[in-house]
JSON list of C-alpha atoms in Angstrom, two decimals:
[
{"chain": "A", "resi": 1, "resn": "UNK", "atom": "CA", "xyz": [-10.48, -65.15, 27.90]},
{"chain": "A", "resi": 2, "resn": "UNK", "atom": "CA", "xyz": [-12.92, -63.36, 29.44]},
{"chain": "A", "resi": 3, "resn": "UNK", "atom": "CA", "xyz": [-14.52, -60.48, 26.93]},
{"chain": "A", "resi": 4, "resn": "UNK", "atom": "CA", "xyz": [-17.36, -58.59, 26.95]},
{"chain": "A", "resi": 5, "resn": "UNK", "atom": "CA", "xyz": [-19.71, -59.16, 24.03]},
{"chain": "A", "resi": 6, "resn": "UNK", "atom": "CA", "xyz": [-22.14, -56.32, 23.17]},
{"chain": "A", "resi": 7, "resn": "UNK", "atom": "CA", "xyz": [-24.29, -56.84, 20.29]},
{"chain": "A", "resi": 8, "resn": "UNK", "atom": "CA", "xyz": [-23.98, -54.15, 17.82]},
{"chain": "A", "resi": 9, "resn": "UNK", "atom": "CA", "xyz": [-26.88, -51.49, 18.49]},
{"chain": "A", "resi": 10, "resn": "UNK", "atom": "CA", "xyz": [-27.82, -48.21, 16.81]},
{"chain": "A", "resi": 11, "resn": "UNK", "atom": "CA", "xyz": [-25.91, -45.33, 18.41]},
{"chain": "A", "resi": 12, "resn": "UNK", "atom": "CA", "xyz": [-28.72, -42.79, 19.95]},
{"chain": "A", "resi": 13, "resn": "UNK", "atom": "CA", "xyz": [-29.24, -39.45, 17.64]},
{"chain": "A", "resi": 14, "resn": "UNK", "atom": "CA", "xyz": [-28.09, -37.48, 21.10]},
{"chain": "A", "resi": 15, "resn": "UNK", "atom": "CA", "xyz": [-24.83, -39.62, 20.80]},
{"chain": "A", "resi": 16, "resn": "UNK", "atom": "CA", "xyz": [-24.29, -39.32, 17.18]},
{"chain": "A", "resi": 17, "resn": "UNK", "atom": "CA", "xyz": [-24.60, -35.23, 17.31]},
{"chain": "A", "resi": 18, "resn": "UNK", "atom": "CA", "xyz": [-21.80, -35.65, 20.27]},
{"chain": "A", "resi": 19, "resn": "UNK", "atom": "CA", "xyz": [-19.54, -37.69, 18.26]},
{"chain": "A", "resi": 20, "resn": "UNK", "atom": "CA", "xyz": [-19.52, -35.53, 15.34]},
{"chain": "A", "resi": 21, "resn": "UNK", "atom": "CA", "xyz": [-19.20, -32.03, 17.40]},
{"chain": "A", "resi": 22, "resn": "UNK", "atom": "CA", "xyz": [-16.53, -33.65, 18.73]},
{"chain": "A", "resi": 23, "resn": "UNK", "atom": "CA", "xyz": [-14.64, -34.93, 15.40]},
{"chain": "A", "resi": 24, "resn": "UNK", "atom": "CA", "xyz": [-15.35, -31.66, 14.03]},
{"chain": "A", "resi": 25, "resn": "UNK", "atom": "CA", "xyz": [-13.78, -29.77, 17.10]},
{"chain": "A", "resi": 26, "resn": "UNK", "atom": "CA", "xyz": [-10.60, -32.07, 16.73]},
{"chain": "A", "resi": 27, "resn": "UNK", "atom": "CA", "xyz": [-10.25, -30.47, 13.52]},
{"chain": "A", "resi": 28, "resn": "UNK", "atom": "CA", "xyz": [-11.11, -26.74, 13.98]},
{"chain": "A", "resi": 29, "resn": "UNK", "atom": "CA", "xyz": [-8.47, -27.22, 16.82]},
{"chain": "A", "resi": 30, "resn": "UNK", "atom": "CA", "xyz": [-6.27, -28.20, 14.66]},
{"chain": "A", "resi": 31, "resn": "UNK", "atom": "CA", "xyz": [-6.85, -25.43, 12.08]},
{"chain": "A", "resi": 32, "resn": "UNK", "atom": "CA", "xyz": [-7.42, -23.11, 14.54]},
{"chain": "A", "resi": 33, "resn": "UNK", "atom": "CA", "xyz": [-3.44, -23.99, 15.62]},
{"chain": "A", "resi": 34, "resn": "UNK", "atom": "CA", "xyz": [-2.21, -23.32, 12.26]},
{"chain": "A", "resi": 35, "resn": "UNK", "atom": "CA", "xyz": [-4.14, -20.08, 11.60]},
{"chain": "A", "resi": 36, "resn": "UNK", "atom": "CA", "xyz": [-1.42, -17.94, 13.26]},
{"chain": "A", "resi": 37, "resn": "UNK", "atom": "CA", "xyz": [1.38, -19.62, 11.28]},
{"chain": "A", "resi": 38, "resn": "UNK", "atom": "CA", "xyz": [-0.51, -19.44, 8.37]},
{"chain": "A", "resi": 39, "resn": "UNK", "atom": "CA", "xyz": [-1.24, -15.48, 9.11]},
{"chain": "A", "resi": 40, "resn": "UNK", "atom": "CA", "xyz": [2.77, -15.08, 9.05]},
{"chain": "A", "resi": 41, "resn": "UNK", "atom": "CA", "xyz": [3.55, -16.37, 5.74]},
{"chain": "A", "resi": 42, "resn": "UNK", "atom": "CA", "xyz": [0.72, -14.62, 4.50]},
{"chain": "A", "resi": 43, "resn": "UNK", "atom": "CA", "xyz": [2.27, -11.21, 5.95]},
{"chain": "A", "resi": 44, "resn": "UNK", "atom": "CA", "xyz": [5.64, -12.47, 4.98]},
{"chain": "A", "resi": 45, "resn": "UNK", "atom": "CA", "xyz": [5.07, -13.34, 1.52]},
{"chain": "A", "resi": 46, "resn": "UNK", "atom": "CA", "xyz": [3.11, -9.71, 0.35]},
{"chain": "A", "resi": 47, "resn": "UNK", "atom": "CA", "xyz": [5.73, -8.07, 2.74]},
{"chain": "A", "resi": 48, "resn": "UNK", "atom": "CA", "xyz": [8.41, -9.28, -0.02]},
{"chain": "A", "resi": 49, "resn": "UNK", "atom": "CA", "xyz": [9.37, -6.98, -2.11]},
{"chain": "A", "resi": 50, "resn": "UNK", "atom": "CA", "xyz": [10.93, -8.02, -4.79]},
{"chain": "A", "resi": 51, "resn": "UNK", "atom": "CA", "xyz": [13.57, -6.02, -7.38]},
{"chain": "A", "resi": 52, "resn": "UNK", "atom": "CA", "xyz": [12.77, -4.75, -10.40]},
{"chain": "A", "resi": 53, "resn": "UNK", "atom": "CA", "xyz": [16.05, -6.50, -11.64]},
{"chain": "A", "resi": 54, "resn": "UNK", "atom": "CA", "xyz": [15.19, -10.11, -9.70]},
{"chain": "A", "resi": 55, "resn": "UNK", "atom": "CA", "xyz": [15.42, -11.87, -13.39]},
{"chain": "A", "resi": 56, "resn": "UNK", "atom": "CA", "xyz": [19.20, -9.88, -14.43]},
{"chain": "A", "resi": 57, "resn": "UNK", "atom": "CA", "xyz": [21.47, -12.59, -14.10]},
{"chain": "A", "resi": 58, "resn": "UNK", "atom": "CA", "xyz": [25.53, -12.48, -14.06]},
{"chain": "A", "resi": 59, "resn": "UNK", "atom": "CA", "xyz": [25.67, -8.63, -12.80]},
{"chain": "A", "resi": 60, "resn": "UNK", "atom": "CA", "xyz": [29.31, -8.02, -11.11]},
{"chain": "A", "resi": 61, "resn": "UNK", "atom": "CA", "xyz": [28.48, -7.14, -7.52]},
{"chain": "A", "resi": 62, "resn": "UNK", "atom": "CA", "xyz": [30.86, -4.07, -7.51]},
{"chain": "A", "resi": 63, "resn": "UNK", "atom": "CA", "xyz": [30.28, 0.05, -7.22]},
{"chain": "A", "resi": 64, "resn": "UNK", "atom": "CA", "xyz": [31.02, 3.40, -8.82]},
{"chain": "A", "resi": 65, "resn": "UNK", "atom": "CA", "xyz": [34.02, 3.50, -6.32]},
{"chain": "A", "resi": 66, "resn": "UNK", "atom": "CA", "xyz": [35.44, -0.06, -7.66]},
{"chain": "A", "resi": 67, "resn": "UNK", "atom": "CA", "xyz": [35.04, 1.17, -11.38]},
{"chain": "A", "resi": 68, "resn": "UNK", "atom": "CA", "xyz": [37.21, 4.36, -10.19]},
{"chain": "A", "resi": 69, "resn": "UNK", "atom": "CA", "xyz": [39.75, 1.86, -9.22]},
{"chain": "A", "resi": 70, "resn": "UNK", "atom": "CA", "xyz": [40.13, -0.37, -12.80]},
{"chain": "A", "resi": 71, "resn": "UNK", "atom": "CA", "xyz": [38.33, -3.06, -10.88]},
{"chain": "A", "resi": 72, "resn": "UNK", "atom": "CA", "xyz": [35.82, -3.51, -13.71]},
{"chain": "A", "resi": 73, "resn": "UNK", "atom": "CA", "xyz": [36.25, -4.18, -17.22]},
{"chain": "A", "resi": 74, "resn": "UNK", "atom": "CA", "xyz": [34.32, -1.76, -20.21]},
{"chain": "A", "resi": 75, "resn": "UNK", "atom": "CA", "xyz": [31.39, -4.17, -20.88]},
{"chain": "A", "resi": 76, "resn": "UNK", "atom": "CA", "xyz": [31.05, -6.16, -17.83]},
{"chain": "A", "resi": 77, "resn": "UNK", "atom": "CA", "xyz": [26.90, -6.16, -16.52]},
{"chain": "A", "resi": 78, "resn": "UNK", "atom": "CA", "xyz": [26.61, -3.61, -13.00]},
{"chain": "A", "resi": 79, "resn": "UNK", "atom": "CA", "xyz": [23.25, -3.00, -11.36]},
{"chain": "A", "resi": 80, "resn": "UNK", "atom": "CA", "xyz": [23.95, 0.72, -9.52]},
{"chain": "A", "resi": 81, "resn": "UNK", "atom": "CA", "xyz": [21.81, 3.15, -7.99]},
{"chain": "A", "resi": 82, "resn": "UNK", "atom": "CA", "xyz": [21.91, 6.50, -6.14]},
{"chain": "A", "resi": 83, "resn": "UNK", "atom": "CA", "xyz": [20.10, 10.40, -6.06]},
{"chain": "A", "resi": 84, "resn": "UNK", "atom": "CA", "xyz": [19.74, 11.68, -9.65]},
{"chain": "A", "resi": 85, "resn": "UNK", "atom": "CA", "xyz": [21.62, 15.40, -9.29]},
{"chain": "A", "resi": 86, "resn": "UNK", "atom": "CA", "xyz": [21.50, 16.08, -13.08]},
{"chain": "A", "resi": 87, "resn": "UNK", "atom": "CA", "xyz": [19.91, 15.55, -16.57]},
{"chain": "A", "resi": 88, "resn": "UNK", "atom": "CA", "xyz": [21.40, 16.46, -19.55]},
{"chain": "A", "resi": 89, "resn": "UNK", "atom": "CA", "xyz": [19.27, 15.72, -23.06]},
{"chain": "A", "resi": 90, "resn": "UNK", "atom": "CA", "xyz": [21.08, 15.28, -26.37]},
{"chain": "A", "resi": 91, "resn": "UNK", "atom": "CA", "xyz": [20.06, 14.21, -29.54]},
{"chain": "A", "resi": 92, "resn": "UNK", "atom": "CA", "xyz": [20.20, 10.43, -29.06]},
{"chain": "A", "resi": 93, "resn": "UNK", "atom": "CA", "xyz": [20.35, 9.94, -25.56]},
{"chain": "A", "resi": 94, "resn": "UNK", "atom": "CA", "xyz": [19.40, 10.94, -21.87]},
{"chain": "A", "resi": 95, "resn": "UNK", "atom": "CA", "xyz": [22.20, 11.40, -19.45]},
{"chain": "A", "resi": 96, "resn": "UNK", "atom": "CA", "xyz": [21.65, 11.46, -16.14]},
{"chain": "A", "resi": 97, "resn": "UNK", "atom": "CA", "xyz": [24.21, 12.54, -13.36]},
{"chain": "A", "resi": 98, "resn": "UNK", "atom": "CA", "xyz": [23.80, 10.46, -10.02]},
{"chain": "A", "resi": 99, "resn": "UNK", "atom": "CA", "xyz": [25.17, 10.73, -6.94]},
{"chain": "A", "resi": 100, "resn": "UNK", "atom": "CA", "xyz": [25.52, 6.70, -5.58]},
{"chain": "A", "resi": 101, "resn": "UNK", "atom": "CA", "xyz": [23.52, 5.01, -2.70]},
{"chain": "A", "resi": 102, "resn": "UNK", "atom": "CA", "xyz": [23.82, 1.92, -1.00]},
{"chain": "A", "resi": 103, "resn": "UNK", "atom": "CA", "xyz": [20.72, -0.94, -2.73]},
{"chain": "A", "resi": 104, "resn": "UNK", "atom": "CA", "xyz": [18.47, -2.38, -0.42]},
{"chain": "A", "resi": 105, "resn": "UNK", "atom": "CA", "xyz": [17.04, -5.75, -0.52]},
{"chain": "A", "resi": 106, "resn": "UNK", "atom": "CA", "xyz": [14.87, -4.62, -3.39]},
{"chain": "A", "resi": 107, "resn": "UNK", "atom": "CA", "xyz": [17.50, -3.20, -4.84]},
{"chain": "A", "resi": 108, "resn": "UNK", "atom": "CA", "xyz": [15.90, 0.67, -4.21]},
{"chain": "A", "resi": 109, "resn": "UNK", "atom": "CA", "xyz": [18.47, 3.11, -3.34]},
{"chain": "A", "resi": 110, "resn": "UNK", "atom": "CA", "xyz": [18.75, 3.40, 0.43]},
{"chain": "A", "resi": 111, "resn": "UNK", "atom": "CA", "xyz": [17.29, 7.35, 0.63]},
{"chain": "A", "resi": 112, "resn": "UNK", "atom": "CA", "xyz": [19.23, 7.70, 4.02]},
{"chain": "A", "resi": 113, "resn": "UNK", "atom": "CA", "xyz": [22.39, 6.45, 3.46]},
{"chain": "A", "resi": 114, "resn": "UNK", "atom": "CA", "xyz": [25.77, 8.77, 2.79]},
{"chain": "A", "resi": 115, "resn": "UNK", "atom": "CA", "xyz": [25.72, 9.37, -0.87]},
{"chain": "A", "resi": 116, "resn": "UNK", "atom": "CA", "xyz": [29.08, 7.88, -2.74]},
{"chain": "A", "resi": 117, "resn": "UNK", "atom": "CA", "xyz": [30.59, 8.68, -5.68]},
{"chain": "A", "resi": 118, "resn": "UNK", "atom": "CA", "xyz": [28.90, 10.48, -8.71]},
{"chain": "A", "resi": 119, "resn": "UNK", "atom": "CA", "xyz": [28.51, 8.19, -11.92]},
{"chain": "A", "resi": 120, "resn": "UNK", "atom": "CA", "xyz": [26.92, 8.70, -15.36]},
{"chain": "A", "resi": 121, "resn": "UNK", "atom": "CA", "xyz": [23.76, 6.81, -16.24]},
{"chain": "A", "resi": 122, "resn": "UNK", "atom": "CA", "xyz": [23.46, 6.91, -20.14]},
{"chain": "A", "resi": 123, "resn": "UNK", "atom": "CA", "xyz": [20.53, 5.98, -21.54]},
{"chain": "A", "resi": 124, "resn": "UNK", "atom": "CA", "xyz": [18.94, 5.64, -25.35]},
{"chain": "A", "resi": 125, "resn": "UNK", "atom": "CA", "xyz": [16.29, 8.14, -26.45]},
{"chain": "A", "resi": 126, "resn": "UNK", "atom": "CA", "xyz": [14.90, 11.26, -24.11]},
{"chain": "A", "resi": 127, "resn": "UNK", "atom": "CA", "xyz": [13.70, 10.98, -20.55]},
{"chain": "A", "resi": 128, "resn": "UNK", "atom": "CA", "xyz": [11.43, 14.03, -19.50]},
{"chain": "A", "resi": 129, "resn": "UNK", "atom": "CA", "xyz": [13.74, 15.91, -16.75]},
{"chain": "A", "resi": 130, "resn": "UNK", "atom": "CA", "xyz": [10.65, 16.84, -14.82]},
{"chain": "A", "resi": 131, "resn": "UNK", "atom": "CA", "xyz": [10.08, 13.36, -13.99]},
{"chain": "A", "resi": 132, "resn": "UNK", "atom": "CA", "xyz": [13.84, 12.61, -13.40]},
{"chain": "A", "resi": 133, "resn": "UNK", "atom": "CA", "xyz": [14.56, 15.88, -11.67]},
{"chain": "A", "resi": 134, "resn": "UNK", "atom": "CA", "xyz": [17.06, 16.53, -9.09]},
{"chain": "A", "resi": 135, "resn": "UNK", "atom": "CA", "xyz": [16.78, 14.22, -5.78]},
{"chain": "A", "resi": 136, "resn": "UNK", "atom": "CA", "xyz": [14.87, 11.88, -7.31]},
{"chain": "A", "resi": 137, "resn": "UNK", "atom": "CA", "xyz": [16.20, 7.98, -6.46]},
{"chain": "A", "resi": 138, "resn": "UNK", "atom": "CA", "xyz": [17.46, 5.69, -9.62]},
{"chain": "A", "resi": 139, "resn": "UNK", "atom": "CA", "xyz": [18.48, 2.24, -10.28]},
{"chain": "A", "resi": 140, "resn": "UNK", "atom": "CA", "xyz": [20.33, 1.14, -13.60]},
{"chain": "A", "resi": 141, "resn": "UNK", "atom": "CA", "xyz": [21.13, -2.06, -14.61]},
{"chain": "A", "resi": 142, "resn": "UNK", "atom": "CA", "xyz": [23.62, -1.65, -17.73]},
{"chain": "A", "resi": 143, "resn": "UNK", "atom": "CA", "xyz": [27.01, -2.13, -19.22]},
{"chain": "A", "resi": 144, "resn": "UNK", "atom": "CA", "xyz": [30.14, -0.24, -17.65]},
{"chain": "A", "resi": 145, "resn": "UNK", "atom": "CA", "xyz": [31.42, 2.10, -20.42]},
{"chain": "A", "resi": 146, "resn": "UNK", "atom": "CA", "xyz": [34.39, 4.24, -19.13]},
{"chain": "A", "resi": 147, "resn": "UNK", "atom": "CA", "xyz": [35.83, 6.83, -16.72]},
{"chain": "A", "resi": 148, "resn": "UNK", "atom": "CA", "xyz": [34.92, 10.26, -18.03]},
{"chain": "A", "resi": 149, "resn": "UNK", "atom": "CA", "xyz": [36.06, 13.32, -16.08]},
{"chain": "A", "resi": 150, "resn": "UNK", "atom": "CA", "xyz": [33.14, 15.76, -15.60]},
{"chain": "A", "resi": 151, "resn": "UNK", "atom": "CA", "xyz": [33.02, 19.36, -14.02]},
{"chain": "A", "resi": 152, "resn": "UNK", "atom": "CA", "xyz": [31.26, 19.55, -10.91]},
{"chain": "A", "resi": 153, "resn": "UNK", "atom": "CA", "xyz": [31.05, 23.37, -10.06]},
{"chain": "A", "resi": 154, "resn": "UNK", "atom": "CA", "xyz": [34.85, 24.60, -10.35]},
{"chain": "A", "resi": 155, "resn": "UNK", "atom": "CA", "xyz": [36.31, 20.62, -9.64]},
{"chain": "A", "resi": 156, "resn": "UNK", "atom": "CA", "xyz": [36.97, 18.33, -12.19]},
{"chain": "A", "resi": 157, "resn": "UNK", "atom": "CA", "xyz": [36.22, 14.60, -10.93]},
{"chain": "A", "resi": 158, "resn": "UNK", "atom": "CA", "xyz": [36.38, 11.12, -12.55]},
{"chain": "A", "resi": 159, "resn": "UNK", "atom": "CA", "xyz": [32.59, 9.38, -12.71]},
{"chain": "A", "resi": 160, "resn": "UNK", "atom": "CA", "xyz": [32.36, 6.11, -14.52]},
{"chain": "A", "resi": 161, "resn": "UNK", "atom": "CA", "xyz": [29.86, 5.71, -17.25]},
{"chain": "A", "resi": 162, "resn": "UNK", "atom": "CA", "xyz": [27.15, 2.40, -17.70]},
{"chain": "A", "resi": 163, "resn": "UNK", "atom": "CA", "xyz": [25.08, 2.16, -21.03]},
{"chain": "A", "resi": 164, "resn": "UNK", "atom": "CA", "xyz": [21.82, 1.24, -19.30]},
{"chain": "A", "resi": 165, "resn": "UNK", "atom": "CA", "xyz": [19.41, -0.88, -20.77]},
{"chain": "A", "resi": 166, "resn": "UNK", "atom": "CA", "xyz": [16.92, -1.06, -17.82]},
{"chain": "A", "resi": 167, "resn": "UNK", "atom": "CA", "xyz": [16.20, 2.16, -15.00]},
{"chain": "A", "resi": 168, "resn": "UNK", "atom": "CA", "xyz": [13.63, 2.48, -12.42]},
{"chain": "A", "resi": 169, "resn": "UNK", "atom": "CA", "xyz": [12.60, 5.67, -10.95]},
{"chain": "A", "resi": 170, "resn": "UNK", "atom": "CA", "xyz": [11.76, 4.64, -7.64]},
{"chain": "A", "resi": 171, "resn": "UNK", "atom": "CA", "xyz": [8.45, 6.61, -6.62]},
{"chain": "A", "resi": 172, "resn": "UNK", "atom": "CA", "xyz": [8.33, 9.10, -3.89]},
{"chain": "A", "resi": 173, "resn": "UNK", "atom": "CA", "xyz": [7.50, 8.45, -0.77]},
{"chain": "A", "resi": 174, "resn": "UNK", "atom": "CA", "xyz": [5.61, 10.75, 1.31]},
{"chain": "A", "resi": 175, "resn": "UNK", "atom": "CA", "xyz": [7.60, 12.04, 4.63]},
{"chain": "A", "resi": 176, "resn": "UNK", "atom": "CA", "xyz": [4.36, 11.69, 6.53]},
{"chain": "A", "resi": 177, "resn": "UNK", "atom": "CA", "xyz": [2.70, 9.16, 8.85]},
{"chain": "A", "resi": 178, "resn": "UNK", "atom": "CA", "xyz": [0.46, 7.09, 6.36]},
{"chain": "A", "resi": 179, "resn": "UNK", "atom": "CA", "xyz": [-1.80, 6.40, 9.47]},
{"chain": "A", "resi": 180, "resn": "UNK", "atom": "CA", "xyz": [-5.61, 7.16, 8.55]},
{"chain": "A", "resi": 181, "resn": "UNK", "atom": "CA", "xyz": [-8.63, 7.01, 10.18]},
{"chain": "A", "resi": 182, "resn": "UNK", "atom": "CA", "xyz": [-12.51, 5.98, 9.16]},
{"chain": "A", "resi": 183, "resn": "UNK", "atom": "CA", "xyz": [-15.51, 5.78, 10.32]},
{"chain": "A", "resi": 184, "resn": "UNK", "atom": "CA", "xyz": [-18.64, 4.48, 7.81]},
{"chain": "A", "resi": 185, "resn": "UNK", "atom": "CA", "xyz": [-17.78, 4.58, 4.43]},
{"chain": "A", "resi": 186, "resn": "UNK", "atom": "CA", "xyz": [-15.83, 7.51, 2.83]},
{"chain": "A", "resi": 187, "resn": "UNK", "atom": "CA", "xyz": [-15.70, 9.93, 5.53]},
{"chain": "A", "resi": 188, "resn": "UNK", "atom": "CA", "xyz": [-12.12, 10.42, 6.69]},
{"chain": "A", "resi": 189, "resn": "UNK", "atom": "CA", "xyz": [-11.13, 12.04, 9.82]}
]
């Protein structure tokens, strides 16, 4: 066989800087090809949003508009949302008349959606109607109660009833471009 023998001698300093440059540019490559990636989970992940209701287990996935039908049963679990258009106090509870929407993935009321039918929202204790005014959007995760038949102006019209146990007023969201502008720090144009 015919093979080279070299007898081991030191590496040069010159060489050894090289050699590790060049190791640690293997693996900033390597990072380097995972930083996008890792940039889109990132932006994935805190672009979740998750429900309010994530943990409320064995809801029936039905509407207002099955409950008109007798497709649920007094008692059954129902997570429903919509456009509070009325508030009513009385001495034990809060009722609040809403008008239903569509749930996103989040389960918030989708604002731009065709509204549905009207259903009650009864709820233990007082809610302040200035915070639950009038176009303001609702989910309520609760027990379907009944049909009741409620006047709306001059018409009479069935809504169906949930005891709810958990609501969330969904904040407001400003119309307007959220798109700002700064230059130093604290000055705003």
């Amino acid at each position: 066989m015919n093979r080279i023998h070299r007898p081991n001698r030191p590496i040069p300093p010159i060489c050894q800087a090289r050699a590790t440059s060049m190791a640690s540019l293997r693996s900033t490559r390597g990072v380097r090809a995972l930083l996008p990636a890792l940039v889109i989970v990132a932006l994935l992940v805190a672009g979740c949003a998750s429900s309010p209701f994530s943990d409320a287990g064995g809801v029936v996935a039905k509407g207002p508009a099955d409950a008109l039908r007798g497709e649920i049963q007094p008692g059954e679990r129902v997570l429903w949302g919509g456009r509070i258009v009325g508030v009513v106090n009385a001495a034990d509870a809060t009722e609040l008349e809403i008008l239903a929407l569509p749930l996103d993935h989040a389960d918030r009321p989708r604002a731009s959606a065709e509204g549905g039918v009207r259903f009650v929202v009864r709820y233990p204790g007082f809610l302040e109607p200035v915070n639950y005014a009038p176009g303001r959007l609702l989910t309520a995760l609760g027990r379907f109660s009944t049909v009741e038949t409620r006047a709306v102006g001059e018409f009479d019209i069935e809504q169906p009833v949930i005891d709810a146990r958990q609501i969330e007023l969904w904040p407001i969201r400003d119309p307007r471009p959220q798109t700002q502008f700064g230059i130093g720090i604290g000055i705003r144009l």
